[in-house]
JSON list of C-alpha atoms in Angstrom, two decimals:
[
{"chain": "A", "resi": 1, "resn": "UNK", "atom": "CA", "xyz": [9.49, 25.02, -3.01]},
{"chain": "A", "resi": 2, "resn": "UNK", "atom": "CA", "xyz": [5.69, 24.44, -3.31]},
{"chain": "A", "resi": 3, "resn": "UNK", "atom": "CA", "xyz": [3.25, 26.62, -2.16]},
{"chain": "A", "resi": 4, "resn": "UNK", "atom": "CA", "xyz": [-0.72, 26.18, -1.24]},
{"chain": "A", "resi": 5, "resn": "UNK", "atom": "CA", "xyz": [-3.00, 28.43, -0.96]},
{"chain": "A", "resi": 6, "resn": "UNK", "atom": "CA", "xyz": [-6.46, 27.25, 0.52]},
{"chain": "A", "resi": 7, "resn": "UNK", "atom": "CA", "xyz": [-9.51, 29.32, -0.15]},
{"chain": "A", "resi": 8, "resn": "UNK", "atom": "CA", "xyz": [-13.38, 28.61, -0.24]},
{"chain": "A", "resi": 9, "resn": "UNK", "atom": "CA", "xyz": [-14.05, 28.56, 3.43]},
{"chain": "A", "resi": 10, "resn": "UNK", "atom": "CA", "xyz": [-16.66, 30.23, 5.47]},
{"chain": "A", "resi": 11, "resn": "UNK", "atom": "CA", "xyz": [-20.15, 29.91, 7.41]},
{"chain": "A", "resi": 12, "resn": "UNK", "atom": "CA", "xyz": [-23.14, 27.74, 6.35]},
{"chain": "A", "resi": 13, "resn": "UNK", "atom": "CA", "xyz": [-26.50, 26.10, 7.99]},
{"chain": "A", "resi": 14, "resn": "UNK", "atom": "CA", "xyz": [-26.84, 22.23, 8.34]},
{"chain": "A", "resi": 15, "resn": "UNK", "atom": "CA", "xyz": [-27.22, 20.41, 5.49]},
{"chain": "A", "resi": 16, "resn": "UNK", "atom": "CA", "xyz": [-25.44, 23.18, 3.20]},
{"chain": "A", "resi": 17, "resn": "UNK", "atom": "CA", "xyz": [-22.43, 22.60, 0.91]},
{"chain": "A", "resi": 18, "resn": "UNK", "atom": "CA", "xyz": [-18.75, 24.73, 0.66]},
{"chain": "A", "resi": 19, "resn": "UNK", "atom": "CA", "xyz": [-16.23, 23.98, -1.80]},
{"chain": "A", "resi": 20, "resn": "UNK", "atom": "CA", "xyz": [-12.96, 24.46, -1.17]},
{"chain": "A", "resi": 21, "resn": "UNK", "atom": "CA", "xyz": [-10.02, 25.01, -3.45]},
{"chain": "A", "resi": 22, "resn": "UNK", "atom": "CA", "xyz": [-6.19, 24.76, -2.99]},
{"chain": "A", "resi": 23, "resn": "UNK", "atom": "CA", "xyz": [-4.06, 26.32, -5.56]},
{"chain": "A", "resi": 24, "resn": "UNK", "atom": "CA", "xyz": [-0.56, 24.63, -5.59]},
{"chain": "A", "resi": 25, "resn": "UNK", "atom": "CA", "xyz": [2.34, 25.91, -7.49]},
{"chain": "A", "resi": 26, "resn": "UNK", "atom": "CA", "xyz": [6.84, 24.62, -7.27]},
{"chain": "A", "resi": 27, "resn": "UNK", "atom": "CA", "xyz": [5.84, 21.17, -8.34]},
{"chain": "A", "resi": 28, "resn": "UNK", "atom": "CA", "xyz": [6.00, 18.91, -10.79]},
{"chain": "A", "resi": 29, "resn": "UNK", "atom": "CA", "xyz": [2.63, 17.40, -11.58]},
{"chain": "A", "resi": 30, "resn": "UNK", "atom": "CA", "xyz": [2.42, 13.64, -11.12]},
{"chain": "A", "resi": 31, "resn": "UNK", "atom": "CA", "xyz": [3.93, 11.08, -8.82]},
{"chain": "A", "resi": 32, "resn": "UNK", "atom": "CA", "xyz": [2.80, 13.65, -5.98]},
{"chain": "A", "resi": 33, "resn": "UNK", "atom": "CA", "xyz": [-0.45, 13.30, -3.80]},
{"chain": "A", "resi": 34, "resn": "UNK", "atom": "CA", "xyz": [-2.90, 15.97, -2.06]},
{"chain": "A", "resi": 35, "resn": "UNK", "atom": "CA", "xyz": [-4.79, 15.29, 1.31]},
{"chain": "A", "resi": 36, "resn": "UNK", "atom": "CA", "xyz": [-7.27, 17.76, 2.60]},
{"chain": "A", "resi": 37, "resn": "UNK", "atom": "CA", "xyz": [-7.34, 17.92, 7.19]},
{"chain": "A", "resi": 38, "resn": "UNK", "atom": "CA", "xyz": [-9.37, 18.86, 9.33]},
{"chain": "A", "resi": 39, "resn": "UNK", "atom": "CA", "xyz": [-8.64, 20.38, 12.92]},
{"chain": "A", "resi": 40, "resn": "UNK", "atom": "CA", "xyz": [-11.28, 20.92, 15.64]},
{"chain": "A", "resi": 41, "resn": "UNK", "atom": "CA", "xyz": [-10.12, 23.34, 18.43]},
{"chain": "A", "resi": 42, "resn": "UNK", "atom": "CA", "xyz": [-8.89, 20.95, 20.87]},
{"chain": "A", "resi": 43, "resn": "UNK", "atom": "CA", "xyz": [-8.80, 18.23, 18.63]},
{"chain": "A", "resi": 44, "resn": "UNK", "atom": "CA", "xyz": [-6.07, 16.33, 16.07]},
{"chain": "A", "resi": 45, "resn": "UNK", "atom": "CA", "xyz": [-5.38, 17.11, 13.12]},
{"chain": "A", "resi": 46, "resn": "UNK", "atom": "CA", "xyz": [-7.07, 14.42, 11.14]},
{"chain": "A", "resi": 47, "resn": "UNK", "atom": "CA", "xyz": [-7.63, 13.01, 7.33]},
{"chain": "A", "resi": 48, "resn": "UNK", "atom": "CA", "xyz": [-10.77, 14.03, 5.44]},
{"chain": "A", "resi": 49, "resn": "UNK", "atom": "CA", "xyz": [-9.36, 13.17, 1.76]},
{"chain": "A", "resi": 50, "resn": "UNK", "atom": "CA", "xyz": [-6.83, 12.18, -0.68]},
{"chain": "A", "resi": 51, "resn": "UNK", "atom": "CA", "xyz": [-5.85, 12.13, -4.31]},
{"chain": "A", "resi": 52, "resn": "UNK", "atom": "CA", "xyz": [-3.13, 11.00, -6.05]},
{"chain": "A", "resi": 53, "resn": "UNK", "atom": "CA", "xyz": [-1.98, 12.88, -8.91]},
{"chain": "A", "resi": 54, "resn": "UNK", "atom": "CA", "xyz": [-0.48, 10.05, -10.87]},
{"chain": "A", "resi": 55, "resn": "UNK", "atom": "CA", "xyz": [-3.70, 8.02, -11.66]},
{"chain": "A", "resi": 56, "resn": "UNK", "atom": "CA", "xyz": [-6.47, 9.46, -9.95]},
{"chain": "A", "resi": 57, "resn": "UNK", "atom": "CA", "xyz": [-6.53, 7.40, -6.61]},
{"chain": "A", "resi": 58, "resn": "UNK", "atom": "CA", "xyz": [-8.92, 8.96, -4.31]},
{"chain": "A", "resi": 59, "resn": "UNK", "atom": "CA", "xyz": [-9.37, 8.02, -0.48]},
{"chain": "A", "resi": 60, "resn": "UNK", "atom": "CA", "xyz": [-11.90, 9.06, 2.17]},
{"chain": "A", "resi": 61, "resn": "UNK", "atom": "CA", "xyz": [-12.62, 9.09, 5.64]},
{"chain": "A", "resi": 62, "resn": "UNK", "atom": "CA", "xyz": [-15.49, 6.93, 6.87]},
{"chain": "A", "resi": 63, "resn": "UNK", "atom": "CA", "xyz": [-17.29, 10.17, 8.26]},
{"chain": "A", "resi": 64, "resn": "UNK", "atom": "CA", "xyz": [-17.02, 12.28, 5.30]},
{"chain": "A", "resi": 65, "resn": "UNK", "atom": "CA", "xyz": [-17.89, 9.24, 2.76]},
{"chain": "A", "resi": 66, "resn": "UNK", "atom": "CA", "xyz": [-21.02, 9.90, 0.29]},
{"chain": "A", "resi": 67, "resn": "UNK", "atom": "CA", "xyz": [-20.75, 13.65, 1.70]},
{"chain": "A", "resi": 68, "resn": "UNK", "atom": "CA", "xyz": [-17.35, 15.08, 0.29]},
{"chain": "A", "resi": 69, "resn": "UNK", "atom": "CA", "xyz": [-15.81, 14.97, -3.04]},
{"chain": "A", "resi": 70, "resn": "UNK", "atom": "CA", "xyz": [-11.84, 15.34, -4.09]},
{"chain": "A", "resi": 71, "resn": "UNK", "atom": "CA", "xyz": [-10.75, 16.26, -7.34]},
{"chain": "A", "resi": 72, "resn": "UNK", "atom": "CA", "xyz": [-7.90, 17.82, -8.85]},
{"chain": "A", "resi": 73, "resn": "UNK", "atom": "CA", "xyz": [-8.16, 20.77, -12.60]},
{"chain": "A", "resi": 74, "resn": "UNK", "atom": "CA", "xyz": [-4.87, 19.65, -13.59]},
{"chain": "A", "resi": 75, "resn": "UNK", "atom": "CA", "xyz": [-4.58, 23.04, -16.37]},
{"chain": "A", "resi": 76, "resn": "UNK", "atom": "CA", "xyz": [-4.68, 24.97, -12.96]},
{"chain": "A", "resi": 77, "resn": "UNK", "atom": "CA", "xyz": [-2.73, 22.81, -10.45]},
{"chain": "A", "resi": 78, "resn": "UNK", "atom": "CA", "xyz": [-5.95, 23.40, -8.11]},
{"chain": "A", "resi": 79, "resn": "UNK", "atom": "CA", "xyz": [-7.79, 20.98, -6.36]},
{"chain": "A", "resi": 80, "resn": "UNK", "atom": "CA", "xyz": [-10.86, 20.89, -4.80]},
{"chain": "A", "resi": 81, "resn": "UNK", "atom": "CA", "xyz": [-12.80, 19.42, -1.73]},
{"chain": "A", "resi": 82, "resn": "UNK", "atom": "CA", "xyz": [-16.35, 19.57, -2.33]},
{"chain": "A", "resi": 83, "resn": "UNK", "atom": "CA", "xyz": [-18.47, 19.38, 1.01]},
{"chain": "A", "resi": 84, "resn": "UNK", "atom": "CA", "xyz": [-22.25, 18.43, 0.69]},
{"chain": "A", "resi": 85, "resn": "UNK", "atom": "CA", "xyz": [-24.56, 17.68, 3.37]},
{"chain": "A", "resi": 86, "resn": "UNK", "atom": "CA", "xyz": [-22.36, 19.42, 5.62]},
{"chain": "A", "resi": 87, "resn": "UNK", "atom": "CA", "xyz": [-22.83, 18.91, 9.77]},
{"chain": "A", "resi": 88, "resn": "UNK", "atom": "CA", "xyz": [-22.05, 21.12, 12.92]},
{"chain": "A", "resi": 89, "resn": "UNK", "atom": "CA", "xyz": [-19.61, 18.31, 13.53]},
{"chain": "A", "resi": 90, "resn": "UNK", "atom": "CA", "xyz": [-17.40, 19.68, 10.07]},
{"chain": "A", "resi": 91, "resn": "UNK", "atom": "CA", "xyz": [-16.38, 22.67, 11.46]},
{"chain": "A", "resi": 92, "resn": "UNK", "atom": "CA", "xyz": [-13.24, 23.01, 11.35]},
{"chain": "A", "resi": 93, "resn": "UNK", "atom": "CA", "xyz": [-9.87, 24.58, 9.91]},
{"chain": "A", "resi": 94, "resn": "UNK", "atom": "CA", "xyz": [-9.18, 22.97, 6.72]},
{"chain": "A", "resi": 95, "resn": "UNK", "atom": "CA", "xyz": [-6.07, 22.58, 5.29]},
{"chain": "A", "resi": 96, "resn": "UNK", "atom": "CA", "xyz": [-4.40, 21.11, 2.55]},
{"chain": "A", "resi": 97, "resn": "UNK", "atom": "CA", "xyz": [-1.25, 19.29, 2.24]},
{"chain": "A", "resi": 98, "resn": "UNK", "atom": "CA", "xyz": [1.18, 17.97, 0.10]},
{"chain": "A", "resi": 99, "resn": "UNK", "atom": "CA", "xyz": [3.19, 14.78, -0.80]},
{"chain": "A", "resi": 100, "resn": "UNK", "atom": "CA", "xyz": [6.10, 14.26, -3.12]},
{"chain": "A", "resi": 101, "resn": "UNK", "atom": "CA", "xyz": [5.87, 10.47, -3.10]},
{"chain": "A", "resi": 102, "resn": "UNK", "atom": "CA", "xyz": [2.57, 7.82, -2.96]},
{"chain": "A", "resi": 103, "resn": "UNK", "atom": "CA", "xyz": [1.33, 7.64, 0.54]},
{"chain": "A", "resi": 104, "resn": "UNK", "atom": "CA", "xyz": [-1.16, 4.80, 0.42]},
{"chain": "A", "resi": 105, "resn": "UNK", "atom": "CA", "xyz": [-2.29, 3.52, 3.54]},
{"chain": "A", "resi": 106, "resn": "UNK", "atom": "CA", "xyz": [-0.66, 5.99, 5.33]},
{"chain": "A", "resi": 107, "resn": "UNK", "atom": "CA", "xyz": [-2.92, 8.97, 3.35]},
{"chain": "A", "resi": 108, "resn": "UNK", "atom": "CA", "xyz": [-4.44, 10.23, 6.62]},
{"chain": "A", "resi": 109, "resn": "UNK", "atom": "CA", "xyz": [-1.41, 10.98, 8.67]},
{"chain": "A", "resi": 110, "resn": "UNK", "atom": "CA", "xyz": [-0.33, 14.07, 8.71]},
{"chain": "A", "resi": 111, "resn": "UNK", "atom": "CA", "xyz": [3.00, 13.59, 9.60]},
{"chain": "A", "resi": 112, "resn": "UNK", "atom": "CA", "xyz": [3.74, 12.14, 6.08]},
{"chain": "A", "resi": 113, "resn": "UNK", "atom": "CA", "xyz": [3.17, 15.25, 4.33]},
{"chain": "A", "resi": 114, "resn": "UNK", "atom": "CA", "xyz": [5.67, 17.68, 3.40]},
{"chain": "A", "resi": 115, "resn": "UNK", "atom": "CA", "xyz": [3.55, 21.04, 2.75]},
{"chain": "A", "resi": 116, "resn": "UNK", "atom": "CA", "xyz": [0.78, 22.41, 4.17]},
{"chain": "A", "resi": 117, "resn": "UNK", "atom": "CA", "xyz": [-1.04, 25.11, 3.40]},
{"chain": "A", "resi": 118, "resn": "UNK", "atom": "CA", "xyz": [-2.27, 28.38, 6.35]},
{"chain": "A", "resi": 119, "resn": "UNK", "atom": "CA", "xyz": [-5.96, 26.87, 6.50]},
{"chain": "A", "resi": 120, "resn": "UNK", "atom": "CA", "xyz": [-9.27, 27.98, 5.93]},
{"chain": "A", "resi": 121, "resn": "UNK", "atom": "CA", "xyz": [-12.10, 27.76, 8.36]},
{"chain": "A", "resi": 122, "resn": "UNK", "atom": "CA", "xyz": [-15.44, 26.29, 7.80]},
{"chain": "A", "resi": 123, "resn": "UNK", "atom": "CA", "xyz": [-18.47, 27.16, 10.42]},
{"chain": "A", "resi": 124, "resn": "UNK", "atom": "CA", "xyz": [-21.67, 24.85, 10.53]},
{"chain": "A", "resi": 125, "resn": "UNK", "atom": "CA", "xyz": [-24.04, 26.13, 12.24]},
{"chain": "A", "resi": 126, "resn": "UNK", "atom": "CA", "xyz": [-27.75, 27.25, 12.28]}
]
């Protein structure tokens, strides 16, 4: 059974930077993939970022591209989503997720995930 634990969130101005950290554990390393969401009250769930364990792959959405970073400390099973430049428009609950098999094209929908972790909420605001 894998677990994730997100943590890292909280409140920042415009233009500030959070980084975010999900500690997985029940898994064997490669051949699995982590996405980081995003959900707006009132909103969808939708794809911010993606890695893939087995070589490194990493996928963004258009609107965080140049802004947020994914990468993965494989000693401590953690990985991260670093958030720079950071807009009123990013606040959000994060979460992140977890996939046993490549995902691909289909990295941004969440229904192709098969754990999630309880979320951790970022505030933009001045």
């Amino acid at each position: 059974h894998v677990q994730l634990v997100e943590s890292g969130g909280g409140s920042v101005q415009p233009g500030g930077s959070l980084r975010l950290s999900c500690d997985a554990s029940g898994y064997t390393y490669r051949s699995n993939c982590m996405g980081w969401f995003r959900q707006a009250p009132g909103k969808e769930r939708e794809g911010d970022a993606f890695v893939y364990f087995g070589g490194g792959s990493t996928y963004y959405a258009d609107s965080v591209k140049g802004r947020f970073t994914i990468s993965q400390d494989k000693g401590e099973n953690t990985v991260y989503l670093l958030m720079n430049s950071l807009k009123p428009d990013d606040t959000a609950i994060y979460y992140c997720a977890f996939a046993f098999r490549w995902l691909g094209g289909s990295w941004s929908v969440p229904a192709e995930y098969n754990y999630w972790g309880q979320g951790t909420q970022v505030t933009v605001s001045s």
